[in-house]
Tab-separated table of C-alpha atoms in Angstrom:
chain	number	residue	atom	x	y	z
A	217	UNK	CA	90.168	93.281	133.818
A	218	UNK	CA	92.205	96.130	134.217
A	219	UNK	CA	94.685	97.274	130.961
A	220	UNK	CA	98.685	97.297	132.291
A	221	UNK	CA	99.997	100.658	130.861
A	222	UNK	CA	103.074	99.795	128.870
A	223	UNK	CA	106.294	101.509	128.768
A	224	UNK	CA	107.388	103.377	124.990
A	225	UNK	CA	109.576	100.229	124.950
A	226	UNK	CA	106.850	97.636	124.774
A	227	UNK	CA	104.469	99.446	122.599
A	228	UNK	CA	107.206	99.361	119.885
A	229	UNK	CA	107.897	95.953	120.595
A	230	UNK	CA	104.099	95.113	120.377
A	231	UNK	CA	104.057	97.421	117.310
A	232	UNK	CA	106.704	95.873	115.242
A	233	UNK	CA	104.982	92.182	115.739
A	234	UNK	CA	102.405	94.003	113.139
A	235	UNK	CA	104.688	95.265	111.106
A	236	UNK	CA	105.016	94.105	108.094
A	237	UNK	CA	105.729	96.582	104.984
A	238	UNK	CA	107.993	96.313	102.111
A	239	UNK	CA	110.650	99.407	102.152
A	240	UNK	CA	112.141	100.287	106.053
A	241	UNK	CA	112.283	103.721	106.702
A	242	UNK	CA	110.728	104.743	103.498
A	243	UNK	CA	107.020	103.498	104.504
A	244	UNK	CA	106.973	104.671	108.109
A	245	UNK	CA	107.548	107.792	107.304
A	246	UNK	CA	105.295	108.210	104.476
A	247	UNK	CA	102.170	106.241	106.578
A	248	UNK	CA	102.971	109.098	109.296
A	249	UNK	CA	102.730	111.602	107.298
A	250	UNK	CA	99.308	110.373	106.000
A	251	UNK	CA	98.297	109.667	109.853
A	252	UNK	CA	99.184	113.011	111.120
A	253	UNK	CA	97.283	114.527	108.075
A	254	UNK	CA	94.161	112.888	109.423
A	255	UNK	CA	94.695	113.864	112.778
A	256	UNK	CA	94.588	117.796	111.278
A	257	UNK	CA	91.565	116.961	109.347
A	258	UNK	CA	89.609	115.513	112.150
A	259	UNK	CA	90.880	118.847	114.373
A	260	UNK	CA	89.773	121.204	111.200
A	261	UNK	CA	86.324	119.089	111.038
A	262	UNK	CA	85.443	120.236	114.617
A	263	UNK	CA	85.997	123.685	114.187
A	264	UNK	CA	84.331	123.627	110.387
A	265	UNK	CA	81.286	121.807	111.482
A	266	UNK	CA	81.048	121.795	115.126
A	267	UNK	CA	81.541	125.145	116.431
A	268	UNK	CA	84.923	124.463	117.957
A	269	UNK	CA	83.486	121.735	120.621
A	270	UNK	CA	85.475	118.686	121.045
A	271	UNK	CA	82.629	116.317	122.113
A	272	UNK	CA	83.848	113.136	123.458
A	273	UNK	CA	82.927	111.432	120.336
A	274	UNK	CA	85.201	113.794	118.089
A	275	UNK	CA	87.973	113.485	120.857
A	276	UNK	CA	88.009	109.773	120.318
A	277	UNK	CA	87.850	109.873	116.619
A	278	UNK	CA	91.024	111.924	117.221
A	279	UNK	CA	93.132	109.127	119.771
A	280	UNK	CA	92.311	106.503	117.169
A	281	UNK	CA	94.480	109.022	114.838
A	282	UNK	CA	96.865	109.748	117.234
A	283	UNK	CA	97.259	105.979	118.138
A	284	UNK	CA	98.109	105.795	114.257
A	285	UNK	CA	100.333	108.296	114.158
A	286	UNK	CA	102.388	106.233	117.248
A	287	UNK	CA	102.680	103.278	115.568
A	288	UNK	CA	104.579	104.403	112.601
A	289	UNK	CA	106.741	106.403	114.973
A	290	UNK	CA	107.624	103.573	116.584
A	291	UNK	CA	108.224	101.706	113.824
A	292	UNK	CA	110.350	104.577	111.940
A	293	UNK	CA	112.509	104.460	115.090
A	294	UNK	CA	113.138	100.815	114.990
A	295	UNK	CA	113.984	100.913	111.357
A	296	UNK	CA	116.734	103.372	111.889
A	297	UNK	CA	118.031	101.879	115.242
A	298	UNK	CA	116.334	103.431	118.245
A	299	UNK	CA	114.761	102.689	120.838
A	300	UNK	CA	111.384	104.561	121.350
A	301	UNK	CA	112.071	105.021	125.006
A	302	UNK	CA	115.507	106.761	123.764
A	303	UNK	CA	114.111	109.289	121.790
């Protein structure tokens, strides 16, 4: 079965069905801070312990983060009114 790429629209549509935190704004921005520190981690890993080679392995260890990161984007931009597509 082949995956249907969504638009920026319906990811944050799809995201905000799983989200369910207690402060708007406040939390999404805080959880992508956290996410985008553990994307730089996983980046300063690979140069630290693996010679500066992005195996496949550490490059999808790094989407995961990335895909993290996404989410509370979209969610921080539905809390304050946009539209992920808009911005």
């Amino acid at each position: 079965m082949e995956k249907k790429e969504l638009t920026l629209n319906e990811y944050q549509e799809m995201a905000m069905e799983t989200a369910i935190y207690p402060q708007p704004i406040i939390y999404p921005t805080l959880g992508l801070t956290g996410e985008a520190g553990e994307v730089s981690e996983k980046v300063k890993k690979v140069l630290r312990d693996n010679n500066s080679v992005f195996t496949e392995e550490r490059k999808e260890e790094i989407a995961k983060e990335v895909g993290d990161v996404l989410w509370y984007i979209a969610t921080l931009s539905h809390d304050i009114g946009y539209k992920l597509g808009d911005i």
